[in-house]
Amino acid sequence: MTTMDWSAQGGSAPANYQAFLVPAMFDRFATTLMEQLGVKPGDRVLDVACGTGAASRAAAHAAGVGGSVTGVDLGEPTLAVARSFEPEDGAAGIEFLQGDATALPVEDASYDVALCQHGLQFFPDKPAALAEMRRALRPGGRLGIATWTDVERNPFWAVIQALERHLGAEAGAVLNSPFTLEAAELERLVTGAGFEDVDMRVEEQECTWDAAPEEFAPRTIAAGPLAAAFAAAPEEAQRAVAADAGELLAGHVDADGRVRMPMVTNLALARAPG
């Protein structure tokens, strides 16, 4: 395995993901994604690879009670966390469905907006997934795809280096996989799927994780598909990963000693034909 298999994520990992990664990163970018997509009251929104529902909840807030949101993800344990949130006053209702991005369990031309926040890079068949999003959109419907970039400038680079040193290249490659889809390839995929008016952007936000530098690697790993393999590794190796990453991150903290660094995402905005 050299990429993240989110369908295999289980145990406490989905809850750890929601508690540690979502507030620091995904909630922030989800809010601005709704602004960039122009999600408005009454919109019907499809969130593909919804995870624990950060973008779905942001979409529900933007679409309001007159709108609707459907979140689709492969992983039932992850969806269980998404479904645990109480509906927000004034927000659209959210339906969370288990399904594959290449065979979305939704009707044709039934959405005003389709989005995929930091998920497309993991799909084995990206063109098929984009074709499905196009099928689900009404003519002229809006598409938003966000994928991470610039791993060398964010704290996950420190964890990747520590994993490679103490657990091997494959472990490092797994954690690097969210950052491997380059902007030019993203644009080519969206254009190749038949979308129009493709607008490529780069967004950067300062993010703060609720962890000291030496805590960052263990908490990051516990929130993803590497959690079980890392827990099974020798304790000496686990401690070494935490210490090495902590040393690399020691200069990137806020006034409270929490890790603070930028995250950068590529963003493709487009429209379905019609």
Coordinates of C-alpha atoms in Angstrom, one line a residue:
M1 CA 0.0 0.0 0.0
T2 CA 1.5 3.3 -1.1
T3 CA -1.7 5.4 -0.9
M4 CA -4.3 5.9 1.8
D5 CA -7.1 3.3 1.8
W6 CA -9.8 5.3 3.6
S7 CA -12.3 2.5 3.2
A8 CA -10.2 0.4 5.6
Q9 CA -10.1 3.0 8.3
G10 CA -11.6 1.8 11.4
G11 CA -11.3 1.6 15.2
S12 CA -10.7 5.0 16.8
A13 CA -9.1 6.4 13.6
P14 CA -12.2 8.2 12.3
A15 CA -12.9 9.8 15.6
N16 CA -9.3 10.9 15.9
Y17 CA -9.4 12.3 12.4
Q18 CA -12.5 14.3 13.3
A19 CA -11.0 15.6 16.6
F20 CA -7.5 16.4 15.4
L21 CA -7.4 17.1 11.7
V22 CA -10.9 18.5 10.9
P23 CA -10.8 21.6 13.1
A24 CA -7.3 22.5 12.1
M25 CA -7.6 22.0 8.4
F26 CA -10.7 20.7 6.8
D27 CA -13.3 23.0 8.4
R28 CA -11.3 26.1 7.4
F29 CA -10.9 25.1 3.8
A30 CA -14.5 23.8 3.6
T31 CA -15.9 27.3 4.5
T32 CA -13.9 29.0 1.9
L33 CA -14.7 26.3 -0.7
M34 CA -18.4 27.1 -0.3
E35 CA -17.7 30.8 -0.9
Q36 CA -15.6 30.0 -4.0
L37 CA -18.3 27.7 -5.4
G38 CA -21.0 30.3 -4.6
V39 CA -23.2 27.8 -2.7
K40 CA -26.4 29.7 -2.0
P41 CA -29.7 29.2 -0.2
G42 CA -31.7 26.5 -1.9
D43 CA -28.8 24.7 -3.6
R44 CA -28.7 20.9 -3.8
V45 CA -25.1 19.9 -3.0
L46 CA -23.3 16.6 -3.5
D47 CA -20.1 16.0 -1.4
V48 CA -18.0 13.1 -2.8
A49 CA -15.5 11.5 -0.4
C50 CA -17.2 13.3 2.4
G51 CA -15.2 11.7 5.2
T52 CA -16.6 12.8 8.6
G53 CA -18.6 15.5 6.9
A54 CA -16.6 18.8 7.2
A55 CA -17.5 20.0 3.7
S56 CA -21.1 18.6 4.0
R57 CA -21.7 20.6 7.1
A58 CA -20.3 23.7 5.5
A59 CA -22.5 23.2 2.5
A60 CA -25.5 22.6 4.6
H61 CA -24.9 25.9 6.4
A62 CA -24.5 27.8 3.0
A63 CA -27.5 26.1 1.3
G64 CA -29.9 26.7 4.3
V65 CA -33.2 25.0 5.1
G66 CA -34.4 25.3 1.5
G67 CA -31.4 23.3 0.2
S68 CA -30.2 19.8 0.6
V69 CA -26.8 18.0 0.9
T70 CA -25.8 14.4 0.1
G71 CA -22.4 13.1 1.4
V72 CA -21.0 10.0 -0.1
D73 CA -18.0 8.0 1.2
L74 CA -16.7 4.4 1.0
G75 CA -16.0 4.0 4.7
E76 CA -18.9 3.2 7.0
P77 CA -16.9 3.9 10.2
T78 CA -16.2 7.4 8.9
L79 CA -19.8 7.9 7.9
A80 CA -20.8 6.9 11.4
V81 CA -18.9 9.9 12.8
A82 CA -20.4 12.2 10.2
R83 CA -23.9 11.0 11.1
S84 CA -23.3 11.6 14.8
F85 CA -23.5 15.4 14.4
E86 CA -26.8 17.0 15.3
P87 CA -28.5 19.0 12.6
E88 CA -27.6 22.7 12.7
D89 CA -30.4 25.3 13.1
G90 CA -31.0 27.0 9.8
A91 CA -28.9 24.5 7.8
A92 CA -30.0 22.1 5.1
G93 CA -30.6 18.5 5.9
I94 CA -27.7 16.1 5.1
E95 CA -28.1 12.5 3.9
F96 CA -24.9 10.4 4.2
L97 CA -24.6 7.4 1.9
Q98 CA -22.1 4.7 1.6
G99 CA -20.9 4.4 -2.0
D100 CA -18.0 4.4 -4.5
A101 CA -17.1 7.6 -6.3
T102 CA -17.1 5.7 -9.6
A103 CA -20.7 4.5 -9.1
L104 CA -22.4 7.3 -7.1
P105 CA -25.7 6.2 -5.5
V106 CA -27.5 9.3 -6.8
E107 CA -29.8 10.2 -9.7
D108 CA -28.8 11.9 -12.9
A109 CA -28.8 15.8 -13.1
S110 CA -30.1 16.1 -9.5
Y111 CA -27.5 18.6 -8.0
D112 CA -26.6 22.2 -8.5
V113 CA -23.1 21.7 -7.0
A114 CA -20.8 18.8 -6.8
L115 CA -17.6 19.0 -4.7
C116 CA -14.7 16.8 -3.6
Q117 CA -12.6 18.3 -0.9
H118 CA -9.2 16.5 -0.7
G119 CA -10.4 13.2 -1.9
L120 CA -9.8 12.9 -5.7
Q121 CA -6.1 12.1 -5.3
F122 CA -7.0 8.8 -3.6
F123 CA -9.4 7.5 -6.3
P124 CA -7.9 4.6 -8.4
D125 CA -10.0 5.8 -11.4
K126 CA -10.2 9.5 -11.3
P127 CA -11.7 10.1 -14.8
A128 CA -14.6 7.7 -13.9
A129 CA -15.2 9.6 -10.6
L130 CA -15.3 13.0 -12.4
A131 CA -17.7 11.5 -15.0
E132 CA -20.0 10.4 -12.2
M133 CA -19.9 14.0 -10.7
R134 CA -20.8 15.4 -14.1
R135 CA -23.6 12.9 -14.5
A136 CA -25.0 13.9 -11.1
L137 CA -25.0 17.7 -11.9
R138 CA -27.7 19.5 -13.7
P139 CA -26.7 21.3 -16.9
G140 CA -24.6 24.2 -15.9
G141 CA -24.1 22.9 -12.4
R142 CA -20.9 23.8 -10.5
L143 CA -18.0 21.6 -9.7
G144 CA -15.3 22.2 -7.0
I145 CA -12.3 19.9 -6.6
A146 CA -9.6 20.6 -3.9
T147 CA -6.4 18.7 -3.6
W148 CA -3.4 19.4 -1.2
T149 CA -0.1 20.5 -2.5
D150 CA 3.3 21.9 -1.3
V151 CA 3.9 19.1 1.3
E152 CA 7.4 20.5 1.9
R153 CA 5.9 23.6 3.5
N154 CA 3.5 22.0 5.9
P155 CA 4.0 19.8 9.0
F156 CA 3.2 16.5 7.4
W157 CA 6.6 16.7 5.6
A158 CA 8.2 16.2 9.0
V159 CA 6.2 13.1 9.7
I160 CA 6.9 11.7 6.3
Q161 CA 10.7 12.1 6.9
A162 CA 10.4 10.5 10.3
L163 CA 8.4 7.6 9.0
E164 CA 10.8 6.9 6.2
R165 CA 13.7 6.9 8.6
H166 CA 12.3 4.6 11.2
L167 CA 9.5 2.5 9.4
G168 CA 10.6 2.5 5.8
A169 CA 9.8 4.2 2.5
E170 CA 6.4 2.7 2.0
A171 CA 5.1 4.2 5.3
G172 CA 6.4 7.6 4.2
A173 CA 4.8 7.2 0.7
V174 CA 1.4 6.5 2.3
L175 CA 1.5 9.7 4.2
N176 CA 2.8 11.6 1.2
S177 CA -0.1 10.3 -1.1
P178 CA -2.5 13.2 -0.3
F179 CA 0.0 15.6 -1.9
T180 CA 0.8 13.9 -5.2
L181 CA -1.8 15.2 -7.6
E182 CA -0.3 18.2 -9.3
A183 CA -2.2 21.2 -10.5
A184 CA -1.6 20.5 -14.2
E185 CA -2.9 17.0 -13.9
L186 CA -5.9 18.1 -11.9
E187 CA -6.8 20.6 -14.7
R188 CA -6.3 18.0 -17.3
L189 CA -8.6 15.5 -15.5
V190 CA -11.4 18.1 -15.1
T191 CA -11.2 19.3 -18.7
G192 CA -11.0 15.7 -19.9
A193 CA -14.2 14.8 -18.1
G194 CA -16.0 17.4 -20.2
F195 CA -16.3 20.3 -17.7
E196 CA -16.2 23.8 -19.0
D197 CA -14.9 27.2 -17.8
V198 CA -12.2 25.5 -15.7
D199 CA -10.7 28.0 -13.2
M200 CA -7.6 26.8 -11.5
R201 CA -6.6 28.5 -8.2
V202 CA -4.2 28.1 -5.3
E203 CA -5.4 28.8 -1.7
E204 CA -3.2 29.0 1.4
Q205 CA -4.3 29.2 5.0
E206 CA -2.4 29.2 8.2
C207 CA -3.5 26.2 10.3
T208 CA -3.1 25.4 14.0
W209 CA -3.2 21.8 15.3
D210 CA -4.0 21.2 18.9
A211 CA -0.7 19.4 19.6
A212 CA 2.9 20.2 20.7
P213 CA 5.6 19.3 18.1
E214 CA 6.4 16.0 19.8
E215 CA 2.7 15.0 19.8
F216 CA 2.1 15.9 16.1
A217 CA 3.3 12.7 14.5
P218 CA 1.5 10.2 16.8
R219 CA -1.8 12.1 16.6
T220 CA -1.6 12.5 12.8
I221 CA -0.9 8.8 12.3
A222 CA -3.6 7.8 14.7
A223 CA -6.1 9.7 12.6
G224 CA -5.5 7.8 9.4
P225 CA -5.2 4.4 7.7
L226 CA -1.6 4.0 9.0
A227 CA -2.9 3.8 12.6
A228 CA -3.0 0.1 13.0
A229 CA 0.4 -0.5 11.4
F230 CA 2.0 2.2 13.5
A231 CA 0.5 0.8 16.7
A232 CA 2.0 -2.6 15.8
A233 CA 5.5 -1.2 15.2
P234 CA 8.1 -1.5 18.0
E235 CA 7.7 1.1 20.7
E236 CA 11.2 2.3 20.1
A237 CA 10.4 3.1 16.5
Q238 CA 7.2 4.9 17.5
R239 CA 9.0 7.0 20.0
A240 CA 11.7 7.8 17.4
V241 CA 9.1 8.9 14.8
A242 CA 7.5 11.2 17.4
A243 CA 10.8 12.7 18.5
D244 CA 12.3 13.2 15.0
A245 CA 9.1 14.9 13.7
G246 CA 8.9 17.0 16.9
E247 CA 12.5 18.2 16.4
L248 CA 11.7 19.3 12.8
L249 CA 8.6 21.1 13.9
A250 CA 10.0 22.8 17.0
G251 CA 10.3 26.2 15.3
H252 CA 6.7 26.1 14.0
V253 CA 4.5 26.8 17.0
D254 CA 2.1 29.5 18.2
A255 CA 2.3 31.3 21.5
D256 CA 0.7 28.3 23.2
G257 CA 3.2 25.9 21.9
R258 CA 0.9 24.3 19.3
V259 CA 2.0 23.4 15.8
R260 CA 1.2 26.2 13.4
M261 CA 2.1 26.1 9.7
P262 CA 0.4 26.9 6.3
M263 CA -1.5 24.4 4.3
V264 CA -1.9 24.9 0.5
T265 CA -4.5 23.5 -1.8
N266 CA -5.0 23.4 -5.5
L267 CA -8.6 24.2 -6.5
A268 CA -10.4 23.5 -9.8
L269 CA -13.7 25.3 -10.3
A270 CA -15.7 24.4 -13.4
R271 CA -19.2 24.0 -14.8
A272 CA -21.1 21.1 -16.3
P273 CA -22.1 21.6 -20.0
G274 CA -25.5 23.1 -20.7

